[in-house]
């Protein structure tokens, strides 16, 4: 604990082969050739004693990286499980803030039960790389939780710059109680995956025309459930991408509001009533959530917020 690691050619710190039950706490890791912290490896060692697991990065300031290798990640978890990243500030990288998992598709993976919580992740990308996010996920990830994180100002070169990004095969991930705002191409984006949960988040001000939430691959299974979120935006579309398979997603108990008051439209150019008639968002509302000062990033709810009343109704 309380280490400073700086001026590196690659990553600052690596919990690699065989590292178990270790902890980095109150460290500053900065001025980095690549990323900040790596946990695990790209291939899982065959023997259990050589596998990295149950490591923690807590209350660290990880910033100012990617100077040599732009694809360096603030905190990268590869084929490693039961790790915790908590109460860290991660910023000023050219690529993703956090990356979890290192397998593509639906085969069982060796990155599960990882927790990313109470982190402040911001000012990423800087227009240098694409296909990146505040928190980037890959593969089958049972028990993985992305909760209580604050993510903002994520800007890619061309496409990407997502807030919460479940990429290829991401499965079994809970994304709850996060605040995501002012990202480039979507506060939440799923390329493809299964049975992920997006619950009780504030998703605001995606800055291009790819949608506040984006679903890229239309698959014949439940991609995700989106419930009890507040989506606040000033440029359409609300939902971007592919939404053809009607049973491939579930929306309910959300609050939607477009700054300026124009009514939202849903995939297929449907009105809110038509969208509800398809079975989506039956307990949701279209109403100004009455944030304290959303333009300046203050997403606290005022006491008279209809979103609070909606929660009372939908929690019964």
XYZ file of C-alpha atoms in Angstrom:
316
model
C 0.000 0.000 0.000
C 0.824 3.687 -0.456
C 3.245 3.080 -3.313
C 3.937 5.419 -6.205
C 4.704 3.817 -9.548
C 5.509 6.145 -12.422
C 7.457 6.679 -15.663
C 7.094 3.087 -16.938
C 7.518 1.755 -20.461
C 4.567 -0.643 -20.094
C 2.087 -1.354 -17.306
C 2.736 -0.067 -13.824
C 1.798 -3.177 -11.810
C 1.028 -6.790 -12.746
C -0.630 -9.434 -10.557
C 0.501 -12.290 -12.763
C 0.971 -16.062 -12.616
C 0.151 -17.548 -9.227
C -0.692 -14.218 -7.560
C -3.492 -14.783 -5.037
C -5.047 -12.734 -2.247
C -2.801 -9.740 -2.870
C -3.775 -6.104 -2.574
C -2.756 -2.726 -3.983
C -4.158 0.060 -1.820
C -3.736 3.848 -1.767
C -1.243 3.738 -4.615
C -0.683 6.343 -7.305
C 0.180 4.784 -10.653
C 0.830 7.311 -13.415
C 2.909 8.467 -16.395
C 2.671 5.043 -17.992
C 3.826 3.625 -21.301
C 0.773 1.352 -21.399
C -1.881 0.790 -18.712
C -2.002 0.904 -14.946
C -2.683 -2.504 -13.392
C -2.969 -5.983 -14.912
C -4.631 -8.884 -13.081
C -4.085 -12.334 -14.577
C -2.962 -13.282 -18.052
C -4.339 -13.792 -21.553
C -4.221 -17.592 -21.108
C -5.238 -19.455 -17.953
C -2.411 -21.598 -16.540
C -3.354 -25.274 -16.429
C -2.525 -25.747 -12.755
C -4.695 -24.056 -10.148
C -1.739 -22.929 -8.045
C -0.431 -20.932 -11.021
C -3.685 -19.074 -11.625
C -4.054 -15.484 -10.432
C -7.211 -14.871 -8.404
C -8.801 -13.050 -5.456
C -6.690 -9.916 -5.836
C -7.810 -6.378 -4.968
C -7.023 -2.898 -6.236
C -8.558 -0.406 -3.797
C -8.501 3.377 -3.419
C -5.781 3.935 -6.003
C -5.279 6.860 -8.385
C -4.441 5.384 -11.802
C -3.954 7.974 -14.514
C -2.000 9.427 -17.406
C -1.139 6.341 -19.462
C -0.890 4.934 -22.952
C 2.076 7.075 -23.889
C 3.910 4.283 -25.743
C 1.200 1.636 -26.209
C -2.069 3.509 -26.694
C -4.148 0.367 -26.008
C -3.092 0.241 -22.367
C -6.059 -0.080 -19.965
C -6.354 1.612 -16.593
C -7.093 -1.720 -14.885
C -7.149 -4.923 -16.958
C -8.500 -8.278 -15.731
C -7.691 -11.127 -18.086
C -8.349 -14.807 -17.410
C -8.686 -14.318 -13.702
C -11.589 -14.534 -11.234
C -12.827 -13.292 -7.852
C -10.968 -9.980 -8.146
C -12.145 -6.603 -6.857
C -11.495 -3.116 -8.236
C -13.004 -0.646 -5.779
C -12.945 3.083 -4.971
C -10.295 3.888 -7.577
C -10.019 6.927 -9.790
C -9.015 5.979 -13.335
C -8.547 8.637 -16.010
C -6.478 9.986 -18.890
C -5.920 6.853 -20.944
C -6.205 6.496 -24.720
C -8.303 3.340 -24.436
C -10.678 1.735 -21.914
C -10.676 2.541 -18.216
C -11.374 -1.017 -17.030
C -11.377 -4.243 -19.071
C -12.800 -7.500 -17.671
C -12.433 -10.895 -19.363
C -10.325 -12.203 -22.225
C -12.419 -14.681 -24.208
C -14.679 -14.153 -27.196
C -18.029 -15.907 -27.666
C -20.185 -18.109 -25.455
C -17.797 -20.876 -24.415
C -17.172 -21.138 -20.663
C -14.459 -18.677 -19.682
C -11.989 -18.318 -16.857
C -12.941 -14.779 -15.829
C -15.894 -14.779 -13.450
C -17.096 -13.278 -10.167
C -15.121 -10.092 -10.670
C -16.410 -6.936 -8.935
C -15.888 -3.414 -10.264
C -17.446 -1.013 -7.760
C -17.392 2.601 -6.579
C -14.835 3.705 -9.167
C -14.609 7.109 -10.841
C -13.700 6.444 -14.474
C -13.418 9.457 -16.749
C -11.681 11.302 -19.579
C -10.736 8.335 -21.725
C -9.953 7.820 -25.388
C -9.183 11.406 -26.259
C -10.145 10.570 -29.850
C -7.103 8.335 -30.391
C -8.555 4.772 -30.475
C -11.947 3.237 -31.294
C -14.103 0.379 -29.959
C -13.501 1.189 -26.307
C -15.410 2.051 -23.167
C -15.398 3.171 -19.578
C -15.805 -0.480 -18.555
C -15.264 -3.064 -21.298
C -16.375 -6.695 -20.845
C -15.745 -9.913 -22.774
C -17.026 -13.470 -22.615
C -19.029 -15.607 -20.232
C -18.731 -13.807 -16.895
C -21.041 -15.314 -14.267
C -21.107 -13.392 -11.013
C -19.396 -10.323 -12.453
C -20.757 -7.032 -11.062
C -20.257 -3.473 -12.301
C -21.910 -1.398 -9.582
C -21.851 2.154 -8.177
C -19.370 3.491 -10.744
C -19.264 7.035 -12.114
C -18.278 7.104 -15.792
C -18.063 10.164 -18.018
C -16.221 11.813 -20.921
C -15.311 8.788 -23.038
C -14.444 9.784 -26.591
C -13.294 7.402 -29.348
C -11.537 8.115 -32.639
C -14.312 6.843 -34.933
C -16.854 4.387 -33.471
C -17.134 3.448 -29.818
C -16.594 5.536 -26.796
C -19.243 3.625 -24.879
C -19.842 3.903 -21.144
C -20.710 0.330 -20.160
C -19.663 -1.996 -22.999
C -20.531 -5.691 -23.096
C -18.623 -6.983 -26.104
C -18.474 -10.413 -27.709
C -20.170 -13.129 -25.684
C -20.559 -11.070 -22.508
C -22.927 -13.083 -20.327
C -24.238 -12.985 -16.776
C -23.075 -9.454 -15.916
C -24.902 -7.133 -13.518
C -24.615 -3.388 -14.227
C -26.371 -1.582 -11.370
C -26.398 1.843 -9.682
C -23.941 3.437 -12.103
C -24.023 7.000 -13.403
C -22.861 7.282 -17.024
C -22.900 10.547 -18.947
C -21.285 12.460 -21.799
C -19.884 9.497 -23.676
C -19.566 9.378 -27.441
C -21.699 6.575 -28.846
C -23.880 5.105 -26.100
C -24.063 4.961 -22.324
C -24.621 1.204 -22.592
C -23.732 -0.828 -25.655
C -23.939 -4.577 -26.156
C -22.287 -6.065 -29.197
C -23.633 -9.499 -28.367
C -24.174 -11.487 -25.216
C -26.768 -13.131 -23.001
C -28.766 -12.446 -19.866
C -27.055 -9.282 -18.708
C -28.895 -6.935 -16.338
C -28.858 -3.125 -16.588
C -30.624 -1.882 -13.468
C -31.092 1.399 -11.611
C -28.530 3.407 -13.584
C -28.529 6.994 -14.783
C -27.659 6.993 -18.489
C -27.388 10.485 -19.916
C -26.115 12.571 -22.808
C -24.675 10.118 -25.299
C -23.299 12.582 -27.805
C -23.758 11.029 -31.283
C -26.580 9.397 -33.246
C -25.859 5.787 -32.199
C -28.347 5.834 -29.331
C -28.334 6.190 -25.577
C -28.489 2.391 -25.457
C -27.252 0.398 -28.424
C -27.757 -3.272 -29.288
C -25.603 -4.386 -32.213
C -26.336 -8.065 -32.856
C -29.910 -9.327 -33.021
C -29.844 -12.840 -31.522
C -32.481 -15.459 -30.721
C -32.101 -15.306 -26.947
C -32.442 -12.761 -24.156
C -29.632 -10.272 -24.659
C -30.323 -8.153 -21.586
C -32.888 -6.746 -19.208
C -33.081 -2.960 -18.768
C -35.077 -1.972 -15.691
C -35.476 0.950 -13.281
C -33.041 3.195 -15.134
C -33.294 6.875 -15.953
C -32.419 7.722 -19.562
C -31.970 11.456 -20.067
C -30.881 12.719 -23.448
C -30.800 15.706 -25.754
C -30.280 14.054 -29.127
C -31.991 10.989 -30.602
C -32.179 8.126 -31.054
C -33.042 6.777 -27.625
C -32.334 3.161 -28.634
C -29.945 2.495 -31.519
C -28.854 -0.591 -33.423
C -30.826 -3.798 -34.046
C -34.040 -4.668 -32.213
C -35.784 -7.071 -34.588
C -36.123 -10.116 -32.317
C -38.838 -8.942 -29.950
C -38.053 -11.520 -27.264
C -34.378 -10.635 -27.259
C -34.640 -7.837 -24.704
C -36.792 -6.707 -21.810
C -37.433 -3.107 -20.740
C -39.495 -2.187 -17.698
C -39.912 0.398 -14.917
C -37.646 2.955 -16.596
C -37.945 6.742 -16.744
C -37.314 8.430 -20.104
C -36.887 12.107 -20.815
C -35.597 14.098 -23.755
C -34.373 17.544 -22.713
C -36.758 20.001 -24.310
C -39.726 17.724 -23.786
C -40.082 16.130 -27.223
C -41.660 12.666 -26.893
C -39.278 9.739 -27.245
C -39.486 7.341 -30.150
C -38.588 3.664 -29.962
C -37.233 1.143 -32.501
C -39.417 0.987 -35.586
C -40.300 4.671 -35.057
C -42.852 3.619 -32.462
C -44.432 5.956 -29.968
C -44.199 5.136 -26.281
C -47.761 3.752 -26.337
C -46.976 1.554 -29.349
C -43.779 0.330 -27.693
C -45.739 -0.575 -24.567
C -48.325 -2.384 -26.698
C -45.496 -4.684 -27.826
C -44.990 -5.666 -24.191
C -42.030 -3.416 -23.371
C -41.788 -0.818 -20.585
C -45.257 -1.490 -19.217
C -44.429 0.087 -15.843
C -42.186 2.827 -17.255
C -42.846 6.553 -17.455
C -41.985 9.456 -19.748
C -41.270 12.308 -17.354
C -38.605 14.834 -16.429
C -36.725 13.114 -13.572
C -35.847 16.526 -12.111
C -32.130 16.179 -11.628
C -30.422 18.909 -9.626
C -28.222 20.119 -12.524
C -27.762 17.549 -15.296
C -25.913 19.936 -17.628
C -23.148 20.142 -15.044
C -23.180 16.467 -14.155
C -25.252 16.634 -10.953
C -27.710 13.765 -11.291
C -29.092 13.832 -7.793
C -32.889 13.688 -7.814
C -34.946 16.491 -6.339
C -37.473 15.470 -3.713
C -40.370 15.869 -6.132
C -38.814 13.663 -8.821
C -41.369 11.466 -10.613
C -38.640 8.841 -10.885
C -38.755 8.454 -7.103
C -42.520 8.044 -7.184
C -42.155 5.553 -10.007
C -39.756 3.482 -7.905
C -42.289 3.385 -5.097
C -44.916 2.050 -7.474
C -42.707 -0.461 -9.245
C -41.109 -1.935 -6.143
C -44.379 -3.289 -4.812
